[in-house]
Tab-separated table of C-alpha atoms in Angstrom:
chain	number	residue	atom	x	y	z
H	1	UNK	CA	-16.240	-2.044	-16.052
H	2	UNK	CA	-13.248	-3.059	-14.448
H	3	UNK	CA	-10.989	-1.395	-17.028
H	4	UNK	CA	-13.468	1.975	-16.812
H	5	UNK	CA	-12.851	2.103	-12.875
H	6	UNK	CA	-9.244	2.123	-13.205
H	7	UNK	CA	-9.242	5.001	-15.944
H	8	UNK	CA	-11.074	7.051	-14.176
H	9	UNK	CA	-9.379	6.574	-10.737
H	10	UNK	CA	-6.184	6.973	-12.296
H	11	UNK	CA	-7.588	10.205	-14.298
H	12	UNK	CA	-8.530	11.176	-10.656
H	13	UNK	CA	-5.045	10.378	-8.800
H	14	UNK	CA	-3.071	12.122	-11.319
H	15	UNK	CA	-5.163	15.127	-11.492
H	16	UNK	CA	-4.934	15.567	-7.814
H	17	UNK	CA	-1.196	13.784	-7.414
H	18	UNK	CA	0.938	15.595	-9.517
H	19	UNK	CA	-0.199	19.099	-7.978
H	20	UNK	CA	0.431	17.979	-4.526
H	21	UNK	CA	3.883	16.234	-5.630
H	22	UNK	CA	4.905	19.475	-7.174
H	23	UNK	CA	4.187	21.350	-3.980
H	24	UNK	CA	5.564	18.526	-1.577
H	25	UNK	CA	8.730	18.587	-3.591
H	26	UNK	CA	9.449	22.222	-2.331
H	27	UNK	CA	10.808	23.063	-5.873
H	28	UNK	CA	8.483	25.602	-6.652
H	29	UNK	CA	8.411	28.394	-4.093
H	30	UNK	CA	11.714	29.290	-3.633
H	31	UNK	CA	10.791	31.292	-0.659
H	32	UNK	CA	12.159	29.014	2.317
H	33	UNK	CA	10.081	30.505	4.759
H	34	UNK	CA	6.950	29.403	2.640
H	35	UNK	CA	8.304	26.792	0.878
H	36	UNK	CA	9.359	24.696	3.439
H	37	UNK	CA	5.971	24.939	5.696
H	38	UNK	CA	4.033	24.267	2.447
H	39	UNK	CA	6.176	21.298	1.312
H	40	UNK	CA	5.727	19.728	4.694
H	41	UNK	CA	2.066	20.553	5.489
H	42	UNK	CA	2.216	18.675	1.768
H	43	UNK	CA	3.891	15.919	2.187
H	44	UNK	CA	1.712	15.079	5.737
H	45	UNK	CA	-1.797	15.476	3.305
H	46	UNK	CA	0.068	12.763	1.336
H	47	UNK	CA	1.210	10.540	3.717
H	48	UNK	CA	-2.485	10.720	5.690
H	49	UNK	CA	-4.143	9.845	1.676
H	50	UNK	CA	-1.811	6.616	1.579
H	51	UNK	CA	-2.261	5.551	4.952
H	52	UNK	CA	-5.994	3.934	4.236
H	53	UNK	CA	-5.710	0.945	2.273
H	54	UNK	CA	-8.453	1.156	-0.529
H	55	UNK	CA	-10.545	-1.680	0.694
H	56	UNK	CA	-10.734	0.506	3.847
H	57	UNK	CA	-11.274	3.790	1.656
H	58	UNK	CA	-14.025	1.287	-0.253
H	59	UNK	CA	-15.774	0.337	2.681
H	60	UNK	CA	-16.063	4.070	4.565
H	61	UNK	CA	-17.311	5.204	1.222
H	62	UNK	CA	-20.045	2.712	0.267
H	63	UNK	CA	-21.300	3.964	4.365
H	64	UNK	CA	-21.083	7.549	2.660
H	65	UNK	CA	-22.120	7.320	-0.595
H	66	UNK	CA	-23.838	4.223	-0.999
H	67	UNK	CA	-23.211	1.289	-3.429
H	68	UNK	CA	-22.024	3.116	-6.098
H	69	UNK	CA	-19.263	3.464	-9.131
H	70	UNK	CA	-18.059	6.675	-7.627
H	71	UNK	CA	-17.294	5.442	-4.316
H	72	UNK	CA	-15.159	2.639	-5.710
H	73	UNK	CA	-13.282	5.415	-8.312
H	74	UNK	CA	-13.159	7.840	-5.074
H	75	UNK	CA	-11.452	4.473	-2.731
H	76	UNK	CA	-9.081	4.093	-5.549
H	77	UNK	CA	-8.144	7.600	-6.414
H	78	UNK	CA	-7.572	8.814	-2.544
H	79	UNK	CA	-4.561	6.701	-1.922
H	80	UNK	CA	-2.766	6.632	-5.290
H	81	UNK	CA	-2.976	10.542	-5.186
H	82	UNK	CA	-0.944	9.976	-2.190
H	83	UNK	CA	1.585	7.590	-3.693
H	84	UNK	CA	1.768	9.480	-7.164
H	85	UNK	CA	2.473	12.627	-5.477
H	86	UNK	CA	4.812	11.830	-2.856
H	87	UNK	CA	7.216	9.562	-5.784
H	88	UNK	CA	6.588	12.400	-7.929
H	89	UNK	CA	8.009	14.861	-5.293
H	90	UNK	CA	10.897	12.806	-4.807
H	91	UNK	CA	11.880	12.407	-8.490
H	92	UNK	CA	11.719	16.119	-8.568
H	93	UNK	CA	13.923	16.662	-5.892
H	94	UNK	CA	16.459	13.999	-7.275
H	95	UNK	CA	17.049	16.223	-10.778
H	96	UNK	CA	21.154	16.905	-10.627
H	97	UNK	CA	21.451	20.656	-9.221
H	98	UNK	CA	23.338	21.593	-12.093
H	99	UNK	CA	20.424	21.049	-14.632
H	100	UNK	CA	19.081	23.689	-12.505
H	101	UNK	CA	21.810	25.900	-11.752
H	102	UNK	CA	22.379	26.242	-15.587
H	103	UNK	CA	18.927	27.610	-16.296
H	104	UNK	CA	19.132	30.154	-13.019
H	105	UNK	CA	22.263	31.480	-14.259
H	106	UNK	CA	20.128	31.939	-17.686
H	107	UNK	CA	17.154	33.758	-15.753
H	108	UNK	CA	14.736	31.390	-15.360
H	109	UNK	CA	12.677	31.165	-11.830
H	110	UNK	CA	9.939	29.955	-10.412
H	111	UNK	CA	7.636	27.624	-12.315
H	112	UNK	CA	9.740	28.479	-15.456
H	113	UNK	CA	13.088	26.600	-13.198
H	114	UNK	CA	10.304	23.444	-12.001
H	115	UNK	CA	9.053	23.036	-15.815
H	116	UNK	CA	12.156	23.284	-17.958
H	117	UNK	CA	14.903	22.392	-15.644
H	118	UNK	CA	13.250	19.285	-13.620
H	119	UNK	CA	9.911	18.045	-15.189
H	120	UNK	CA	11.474	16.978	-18.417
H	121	UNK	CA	14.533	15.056	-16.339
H	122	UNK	CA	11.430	13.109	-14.352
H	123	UNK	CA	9.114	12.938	-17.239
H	124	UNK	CA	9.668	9.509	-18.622
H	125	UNK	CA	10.345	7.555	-15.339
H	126	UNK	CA	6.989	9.492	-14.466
H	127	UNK	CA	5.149	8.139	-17.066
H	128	UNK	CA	6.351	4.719	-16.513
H	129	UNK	CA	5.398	4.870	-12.808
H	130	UNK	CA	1.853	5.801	-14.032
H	131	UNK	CA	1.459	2.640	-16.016
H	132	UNK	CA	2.520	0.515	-13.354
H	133	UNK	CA	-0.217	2.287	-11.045
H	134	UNK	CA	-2.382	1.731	-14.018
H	135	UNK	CA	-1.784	-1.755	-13.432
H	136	UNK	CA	-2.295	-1.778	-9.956
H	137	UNK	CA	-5.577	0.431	-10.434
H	138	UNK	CA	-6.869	-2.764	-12.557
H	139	UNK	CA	-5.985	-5.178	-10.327
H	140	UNK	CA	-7.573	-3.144	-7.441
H	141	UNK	CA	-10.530	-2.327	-9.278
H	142	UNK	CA	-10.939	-6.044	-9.713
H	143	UNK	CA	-10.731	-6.885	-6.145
H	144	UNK	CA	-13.133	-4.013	-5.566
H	145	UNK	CA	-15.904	-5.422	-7.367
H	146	UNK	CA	-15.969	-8.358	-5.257
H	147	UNK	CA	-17.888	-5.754	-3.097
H	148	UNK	CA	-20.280	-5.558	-4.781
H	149	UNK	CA	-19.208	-2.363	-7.358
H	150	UNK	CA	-19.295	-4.333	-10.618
H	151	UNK	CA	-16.251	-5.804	-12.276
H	152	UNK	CA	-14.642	-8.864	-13.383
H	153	UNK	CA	-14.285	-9.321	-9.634
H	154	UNK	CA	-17.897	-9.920	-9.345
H	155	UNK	CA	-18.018	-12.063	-11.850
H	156	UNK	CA	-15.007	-14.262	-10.580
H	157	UNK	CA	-17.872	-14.371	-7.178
H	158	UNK	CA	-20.681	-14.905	-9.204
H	159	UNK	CA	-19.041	-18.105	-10.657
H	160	UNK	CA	-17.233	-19.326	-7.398
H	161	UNK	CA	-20.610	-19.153	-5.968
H	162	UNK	CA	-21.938	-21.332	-9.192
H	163	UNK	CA	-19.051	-23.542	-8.663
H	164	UNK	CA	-18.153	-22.529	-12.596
H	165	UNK	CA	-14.664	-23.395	-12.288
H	166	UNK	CA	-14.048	-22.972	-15.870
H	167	UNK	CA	-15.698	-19.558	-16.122
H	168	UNK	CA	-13.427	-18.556	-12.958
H	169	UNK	CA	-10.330	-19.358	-15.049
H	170	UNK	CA	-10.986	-17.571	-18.389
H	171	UNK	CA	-12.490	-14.738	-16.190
H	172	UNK	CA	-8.372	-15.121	-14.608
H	173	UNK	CA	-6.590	-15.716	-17.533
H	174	UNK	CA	-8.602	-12.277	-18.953
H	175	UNK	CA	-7.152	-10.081	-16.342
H	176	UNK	CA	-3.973	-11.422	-17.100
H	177	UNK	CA	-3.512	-11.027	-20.664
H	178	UNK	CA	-4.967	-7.419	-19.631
H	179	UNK	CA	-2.121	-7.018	-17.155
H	180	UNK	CA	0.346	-8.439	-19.718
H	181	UNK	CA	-0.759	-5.878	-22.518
H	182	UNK	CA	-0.233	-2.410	-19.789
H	183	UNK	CA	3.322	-3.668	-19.315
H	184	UNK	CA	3.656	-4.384	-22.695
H	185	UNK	CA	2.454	-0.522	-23.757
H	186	UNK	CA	4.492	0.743	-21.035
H	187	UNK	CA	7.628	-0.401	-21.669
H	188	UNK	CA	6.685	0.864	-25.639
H	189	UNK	CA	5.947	4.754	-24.377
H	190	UNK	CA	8.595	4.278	-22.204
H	191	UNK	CA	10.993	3.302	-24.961
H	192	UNK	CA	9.722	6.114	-27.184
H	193	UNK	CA	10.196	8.861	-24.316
H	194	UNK	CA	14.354	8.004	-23.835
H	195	UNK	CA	14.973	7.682	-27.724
């Protein structure tokens, strides 16, 4: 359960993330007049979304939507849209100019400039970012579910509250190993993306 809220939050962040990262960045409309409005109205959307700490996110949600799986996905995804996206925008506006200049002076613009000239120069930082937000998702999920969402979280309560110390530890040493094994794939895809 606690695995399955952190996929789908994730799923959720980056769907919504990398959109508003690519617009915050102020890569893709050249236009300055429209670009730079849109970048900024962007960036403020992103910095509101990581304002609210999840538990805060969690607990105006469960009001809202009641005690339910999508209000713990929806406390998750809200904030880590914000963070995705704005360290997404940032990598994109760190790509070397002349990357860029190189593929103007071929005739690319536009999307075609953003998606050949700085995507690929971001893309496997990117995807090791996402891992570690993977990571975090877990661990957030799991302190979630102490709410009352479902979760190894609730079951670390469940046996405090039974005084099952030995249940609380393997319950522990469980979301470690599962920590362990995301950094462990991560720094594998990671590996495979630079060679």
């Amino acid at each position: 359960i606690t695995i399955t809220y952190a996929v789908a939050s994730l799923s959720l962040a980056i769907l919504f993330g990398l959109p508003l990262g690519l617009l915050a960045s102020g890569t893709l409309v050249p236009n300055r007049k429209i670009g730079l409005p849109l970048s900024a109205l962007t960036r403020a959307f992103l910095g509101l979304t990581r304002s609210i700490h999840e538990l805060v996110w969690a607990l105006l949600l469960v009001i809202a939507l009641g005690l339910s799986p999508g209000a713990g996905i929806i406390a998750i995804a809200v904030p880590y849209s914000g963070i995705i996206g704005r360290i997404f925008a940032e990598r994109l506006q760190d790509v070397p100019e002349q990357q860029v200049v190189s593929l103007q002076s071929s005739g690319a613009h536009g999307f075609k400039l953003v998606a050949l000239g700085r995507i690929p120069s971001v893309l496997p930082d990117t995807i090791s970012y996402l891992f570690y937000r993977f990571e975090c998702a877990v661990r957030t999920a799991s302190v979630l579910s102490f709410v009352g969402l479902g979760g190894i979280g609730f079951q670390v309560d469940i046996a405090l509250s039974d005084l099952k110390f030995e249940t609380v530890a393997t319950l522990l040493y469980a979301l470690i190993i599962l920590i362990l094994s995301i950094e462990v794939i991560s720094s594998s895809v990671r590996k495979r993306l630079l060679t």
